[in-house]
Short mmCIF file of C-alpha atoms and ligand atoms in Angstrom, two decimals:
data_model
loop_
_atom_site.label_atom_id
_atom_site.label_comp_id
_atom_site.label_asym_id
_atom_site.label_seq_id
_atom_site.Cartn_x
_atom_site.Cartn_y
_atom_site.Cartn_z
CA MET I 1 -41.48 -6.84 15.76
CA ILE I 2 -38.75 -8.76 13.91
CA LEU I 3 -40.02 -7.31 10.64
CA ILE I 4 -39.97 -3.78 12.03
CA ASN I 5 -36.40 -4.28 13.27
CA LEU I 6 -35.41 -5.62 9.89
CA LEU I 7 -36.96 -2.65 8.10
CA LEU I 8 -35.22 -0.26 10.50
CA ALA I 9 -31.91 -2.03 9.93
CA LEU I 10 -32.37 -1.80 6.17
CA ALA I 11 -33.25 1.90 6.34
CA PHE I 12 -30.19 2.49 8.53
CA ALA I 13 -27.93 0.59 6.14
CA GLN I 14 -29.28 2.61 3.22
CA THR I 15 -28.63 5.96 4.83
CA THR I 16 -25.17 5.12 6.21
CA ALA I 17 -23.68 3.07 3.36
CA GLN I 18 -21.31 5.28 1.41
CA PRO I 19 -21.15 4.62 -2.32
CA LEU I 20 -17.76 3.21 -3.28
CA THR I 21 -15.47 5.82 -4.85
CA PRO I 22 -14.15 5.15 -8.41
CA ASP I 23 -10.73 4.10 -7.03
CA ASN I 24 -12.40 1.58 -4.72
CA GLN I 25 -14.59 -0.48 -7.05
CA PRO I 26 -14.49 -4.26 -6.66
CA SER I 27 -11.64 -5.84 -8.66
CA GLU I 28 -10.80 -9.40 -9.56
CA PRO I 29 -7.72 -10.55 -7.63
CA PHE I 30 -4.76 -11.43 -9.85
CA ARG I 31 -1.42 -13.24 -9.68
CA ILE I 32 1.73 -11.15 -10.17
CA ALA I 33 4.40 -13.82 -9.59
CA ASP I 34 4.70 -17.07 -7.62
CA ARG I 35 3.18 -16.47 -4.17
CA VAL I 36 2.43 -12.77 -4.91
CA TYR I 37 -1.15 -11.63 -5.57
CA TYR I 38 -3.09 -8.41 -5.97
CA VAL I 39 -6.13 -8.52 -3.65
CA GLY I 40 -7.11 -4.84 -3.56
CA SER I 41 -9.87 -2.85 -5.27
CA SER I 42 -9.75 -1.15 -8.69
CA ASP I 43 -6.97 1.26 -7.67
CA ILE I 44 -6.43 0.86 -3.92
CA ALA I 45 -3.77 -1.82 -3.86
CA SER I 46 -3.37 -4.65 -1.39
CA TYR I 47 -0.88 -7.50 -1.82
CA LEU I 48 -0.97 -11.03 -0.48
CA ILE I 49 2.38 -12.83 -0.16
CA THR I 50 1.76 -16.48 0.68
CA THR I 51 4.19 -18.79 2.50
CA ARG I 52 4.11 -22.31 3.98
CA ASP I 53 3.75 -20.74 7.45
CA GLY I 54 0.93 -18.32 6.65
CA HIS I 55 0.59 -15.11 4.70
CA ILE I 56 1.64 -11.48 4.70
CA LEU I 57 -0.75 -8.73 3.62
CA ILE I 58 0.48 -5.28 2.54
CA ASP I 59 -2.13 -2.48 2.92
CA ALA I 60 -5.73 -2.52 4.11
CA GLY I 61 -7.39 0.17 1.97
CA TYR I 62 -10.39 2.21 3.11
CA GLU I 63 -12.75 0.72 5.70
CA SER I 64 -14.91 -0.36 2.74
CA THR I 65 -11.92 -1.98 0.98
CA ALA I 66 -11.27 -4.44 3.82
CA PRO I 67 -14.27 -6.70 3.00
CA GLN I 68 -13.23 -6.62 -0.67
CA ILE I 69 -9.73 -7.76 0.33
CA GLU I 70 -11.22 -10.59 2.43
CA ALA I 71 -13.39 -11.68 -0.52
CA ASN I 72 -10.43 -11.57 -2.92
CA ILE I 73 -8.25 -13.68 -0.60
CA ALA I 74 -11.07 -16.26 -0.39
CA LYS I 75 -11.55 -16.16 -4.16
CA LEU I 76 -7.87 -17.12 -4.62
CA GLY I 77 -8.48 -20.10 -2.35
CA PHE I 78 -6.62 -18.82 0.71
CA LYS I 79 -7.91 -18.44 4.26
CA ILE I 80 -8.10 -15.01 5.86
CA ARG I 81 -7.13 -16.59 9.22
CA ASP I 82 -3.81 -17.66 7.66
CA VAL I 83 -2.76 -14.00 7.31
CA LYS I 84 -0.17 -13.67 10.09
CA ILE I 85 1.41 -10.27 9.37
CA LEU I 86 -0.13 -6.96 8.27
CA LEU I 87 2.15 -4.34 6.68
CA ASN I 88 1.55 -0.83 5.37
CA THR I 89 2.96 1.55 2.80
CA GLN I 90 1.53 4.83 4.16
CA ALA I 91 -0.55 5.87 7.19
CA HIS I 92 -3.28 7.46 5.07
CA TYR I 93 -7.00 6.65 5.28
CA ASP I 94 -7.07 5.05 1.81
CA HIS I 95 -4.38 2.50 2.78
CA ALA I 96 -4.77 2.07 6.55
CA ALA I 97 -8.45 2.52 7.46
CA GLY I 98 -9.14 -1.20 6.95
CA PHE I 99 -6.50 -2.38 9.46
CA ALA I 100 -8.76 -2.37 12.53
CA ARG I 101 -11.17 -4.81 10.85
CA LEU I 102 -8.45 -6.89 9.18
CA LYS I 103 -6.50 -7.23 12.42
CA GLN I 104 -9.66 -8.43 14.11
CA VAL I 105 -10.60 -11.03 11.47
CA THR I 106 -7.01 -12.32 11.00
CA GLY I 107 -5.54 -12.01 14.49
CA ALA I 108 -2.34 -10.96 12.66
CA GLN I 109 0.54 -8.82 13.94
CA LEU I 110 0.51 -5.24 12.63
CA MET I 111 3.99 -3.94 11.76
CA ILE I 112 4.38 -0.23 10.94
CA SER I 113 7.35 2.12 10.49
CA GLU I 114 8.31 4.06 13.62
CA ARG I 115 7.22 7.40 12.20
CA ASP I 116 3.86 6.24 10.82
CA ALA I 117 2.96 4.10 13.86
CA PRO I 118 1.67 7.01 16.01
CA VAL I 119 -0.63 8.11 13.16
CA ILE I 120 -2.03 4.57 12.75
CA GLU I 121 -2.56 4.27 16.51
CA ALA I 122 -4.33 7.66 16.54
CA GLY I 123 -6.61 6.73 13.64
CA GLY I 124 -5.05 9.19 11.19
CA LYS I 125 -4.60 12.08 13.62
CA GLY I 126 -1.17 13.69 13.48
CA ASP I 127 -0.63 13.58 9.72
CA PHE I 128 1.14 16.76 8.57
CA VAL I 129 -1.30 17.59 5.77
CA LEU I 130 -4.44 15.40 6.01
CA THR I 131 -5.66 17.09 9.17
CA ASP I 132 -9.40 17.20 8.46
CA ALA I 133 -11.60 14.86 10.54
CA LYS I 134 -12.90 13.25 7.34
CA TYR I 135 -9.48 11.58 6.91
CA GLN I 136 -9.66 9.82 10.26
CA PHE I 137 -10.22 6.09 10.62
CA PRO I 138 -10.59 3.42 13.34
CA PRO I 139 -7.37 3.46 15.40
CA VAL I 140 -5.48 0.20 15.77
CA ARG I 141 -2.60 -0.95 17.99
CA VAL I 142 0.78 -1.49 16.33
CA ASP I 143 2.62 -4.68 17.40
CA ARG I 144 6.06 -3.97 15.93
CA ARG I 145 7.72 -0.69 14.92
CA LEU I 146 10.06 -0.86 11.94
CA ARG I 147 13.20 1.06 11.05
CA ASP I 148 14.86 1.51 7.68
CA GLY I 149 16.32 -1.81 6.54
CA ASP I 150 14.38 -3.94 9.05
CA GLN I 151 13.34 -7.33 7.75
CA VAL I 152 10.03 -9.09 8.16
CA ARG I 153 10.26 -12.89 7.87
CA LEU I 154 7.56 -15.52 7.59
CA GLY I 155 8.06 -19.01 6.16
CA GLU I 156 10.26 -18.70 3.09
CA ALA I 157 9.50 -14.98 2.63
CA THR I 158 11.78 -12.12 3.69
CA LEU I 159 10.59 -8.57 3.10
CA THR I 160 12.76 -5.51 3.69
CA ALA I 161 11.30 -2.18 4.81
CA ARG I 162 12.91 0.83 3.14
CA LEU I 163 11.89 4.17 4.55
CA THR I 164 11.00 6.57 1.74
CA PRO I 165 9.48 9.48 3.69
CA GLY I 166 7.91 12.63 2.23
CA HIS I 167 4.36 11.60 1.30
CA THR I 168 4.00 10.51 4.92
CA LYS I 169 6.75 10.80 7.54
CA GLY I 170 7.13 7.03 7.72
CA CYS I 171 6.28 6.16 4.11
CA THR I 172 7.50 2.58 3.66
CA THR I 173 8.58 0.95 0.39
CA TRP I 174 8.70 -2.85 0.54
CA THR I 175 11.27 -4.96 -1.32
CA PHE I 176 11.49 -8.74 -1.68
CA ASP I 177 12.37 -11.47 -4.17
CA ALA I 178 9.77 -13.50 -6.05
CA ASN I 179 9.98 -16.18 -8.72
CA ASP I 180 8.10 -16.41 -11.98
CA ARG I 181 8.56 -19.32 -14.37
CA GLY I 182 11.79 -20.32 -12.65
CA ARG I 183 13.39 -16.86 -12.67
CA SER I 184 13.95 -14.70 -9.61
CA TYR I 185 12.85 -11.05 -9.64
CA LYS I 186 13.33 -8.05 -7.37
CA VAL I 187 9.86 -6.83 -6.36
CA VAL I 188 9.28 -3.28 -5.13
CA VAL I 189 6.01 -2.04 -3.58
CA LEU I 190 6.47 1.71 -3.78
CA CYS I 191 4.91 3.76 -0.97
CA GLY I 192 4.09 6.93 -2.89
CA LEU I 193 5.57 10.23 -4.05
CA THR I 194 2.46 12.37 -4.51
CA ILE I 195 2.84 15.90 -3.13
CA LEU I 196 -0.59 16.53 -1.64
CA GLU I 197 -2.20 19.96 -1.80
CA GLY I 198 -1.15 22.07 1.16
CA THR I 199 2.35 20.55 1.26
CA ASN I 200 5.36 22.86 1.22
CA VAL I 201 8.29 20.65 0.25
CA SER I 202 10.85 23.25 1.32
CA GLY I 203 9.70 22.76 4.89
CA MET I 204 6.63 23.37 7.04
CA PRO I 205 6.17 23.68 10.82
CA GLU I 206 4.35 20.31 10.92
CA TYR I 207 7.19 18.66 8.95
CA PRO I 208 10.43 20.69 9.07
CA THR I 209 12.64 17.95 7.48
CA ILE I 210 10.37 17.24 4.50
CA GLN I 211 12.83 18.55 1.91
CA SER I 212 15.82 16.52 3.13
CA ASP I 213 13.55 13.48 3.60
CA TYR I 214 12.37 13.70 -0.02
CA GLU I 215 15.97 14.25 -1.27
CA ARG I 216 17.08 11.07 0.50
CA THR I 217 13.99 9.16 -0.70
CA PHE I 218 14.82 9.95 -4.34
CA GLU I 219 18.44 8.85 -3.79
CA VAL I 220 17.28 5.56 -2.23
CA LEU I 221 14.73 4.87 -4.98
CA LYS I 222 17.12 5.71 -7.82
CA ARG I 223 19.64 3.18 -6.46
CA MET I 224 17.05 0.49 -5.72
CA PRO I 225 17.25 -2.70 -7.81
CA VAL I 226 13.82 -3.21 -9.39
CA ASP I 227 12.33 -5.78 -11.75
CA ILE I 228 8.66 -5.99 -10.75
CA PHE I 229 7.16 -2.54 -10.10
CA LEU I 230 4.19 -2.42 -7.69
CA GLY I 231 2.86 0.36 -5.47
CA ALA I 232 0.21 1.60 -3.06
CA HIS I 233 -2.08 2.48 -5.99
CA ALA I 234 -2.51 0.19 -9.01
CA GLY I 235 -2.47 3.36 -11.12
CA TYR I 236 1.20 3.98 -10.26
CA TYR I 237 2.21 1.06 -12.49
CA GLY I 238 -0.86 0.50 -14.68
CA GLY I 239 -1.69 -2.60 -12.64
CA GLN I 240 -5.15 -3.28 -14.09
CA GLU I 241 -3.85 -2.88 -17.69
CA LYS I 242 -0.93 -5.20 -16.95
CA ALA I 243 -3.30 -7.77 -15.41
CA ARG I 244 -5.48 -7.62 -18.54
CA LYS I 245 -2.39 -8.06 -20.74
CA LEU I 246 -1.38 -11.13 -18.74
CA ARG I 247 -4.92 -12.61 -18.95
CA GLU I 248 -4.94 -12.11 -22.73
CA ASN I 249 -1.45 -13.52 -23.23
CA PRO I 250 -0.60 -15.78 -20.27
CA GLU I 251 2.40 -17.29 -22.09
CA GLY I 252 3.88 -13.91 -23.01
CA PRO I 253 6.45 -11.93 -21.02
CA ASN I 254 5.30 -11.00 -17.48
CA PRO I 255 4.06 -7.39 -17.88
CA PHE I 256 4.69 -6.64 -14.20
CA VAL I 257 8.43 -6.82 -14.91
CA ASP I 258 8.88 -3.13 -15.67
CA PRO I 259 12.10 -1.53 -14.38
CA ASP I 260 11.77 1.32 -16.91
CA GLY I 261 8.25 2.11 -15.69
CA PHE I 262 9.63 2.40 -12.16
CA ARG I 263 12.50 4.69 -13.20
CA SER I 264 10.26 7.02 -15.16
CA PHE I 265 7.69 7.13 -12.32
CA VAL I 266 10.40 8.13 -9.83
CA ASN I 267 11.97 10.64 -12.25
CA SER I 268 8.64 12.40 -12.94
CA ALA I 269 7.93 12.62 -9.21
CA GLU I 270 11.37 14.08 -8.59
CA LYS I 271 10.75 16.65 -11.33
CA ARG I 272 7.49 17.75 -9.65
CA PHE I 273 9.38 18.04 -6.34
CA ARG I 274 12.18 20.17 -7.93
CA ASP I 275 9.60 22.30 -9.77
CA GLN I 276 7.85 23.13 -6.51
CA LEU I 277 11.18 23.98 -4.84
CA ASN I 278 12.14 26.24 -7.76
CA ARG I 279 8.83 28.12 -7.68
CA ARG I 280 9.61 29.35 -4.16
ZN1 LIG C 1 -1.45 8.96 0.66
#
């Protein structure tokens, strides 16, 4: 009987397990600066900020990224139960689907921007462009709703939430200071500026203020002080290449310090936004 159950369980696991997408392949965790680590998958980013009073985790990935994040935190020698605060860049399934599991295994407080919180609590329902059921994920209760400029403090860490809406209505870019080799750097975890298919940036019934939101987002980002450029996807800033560079030359300059990379990323996104506006 036990054997039959085991065989059934195996068969079930085989038919339900989704193969991991190319952006979600297991990745080695890596250090970015003192107390700042990448713990995500190949492209789906997740950041651990450690403090003497516990840790902060930014982004939870897909449902199948969450166990990878847990494994990466353990690999770095930290305890998943020491994660006290969960933060998010954007309420999309590739960055938020893992929160239900991670909240359960950590017991942490989930803090989400006011305008993304309803989408997180509805498991992805209510997004203005990702409306298909395949983009839904396990809903999870939000413990604190954040406004532009709100600070999140834990131990010696202070993170500031900057609202950079457009990609989602509550798209949140995180800023904080971190040290590396005795120098202090301004770290930015960029939410995202990708205009998804089906988006009309001049305005749409589901998101009438999208154009003015994007205009303000570009203004905020262009004025933002940046040394270390991070984002919701490692691909935004060539994270895996920079990690390789650092492994090969650990005494060299920190490749994550890349203010020019940030400026050119924001400028290209703004150009795509203006191009779409001009086509209409
Ligand atoms: Zn997204």
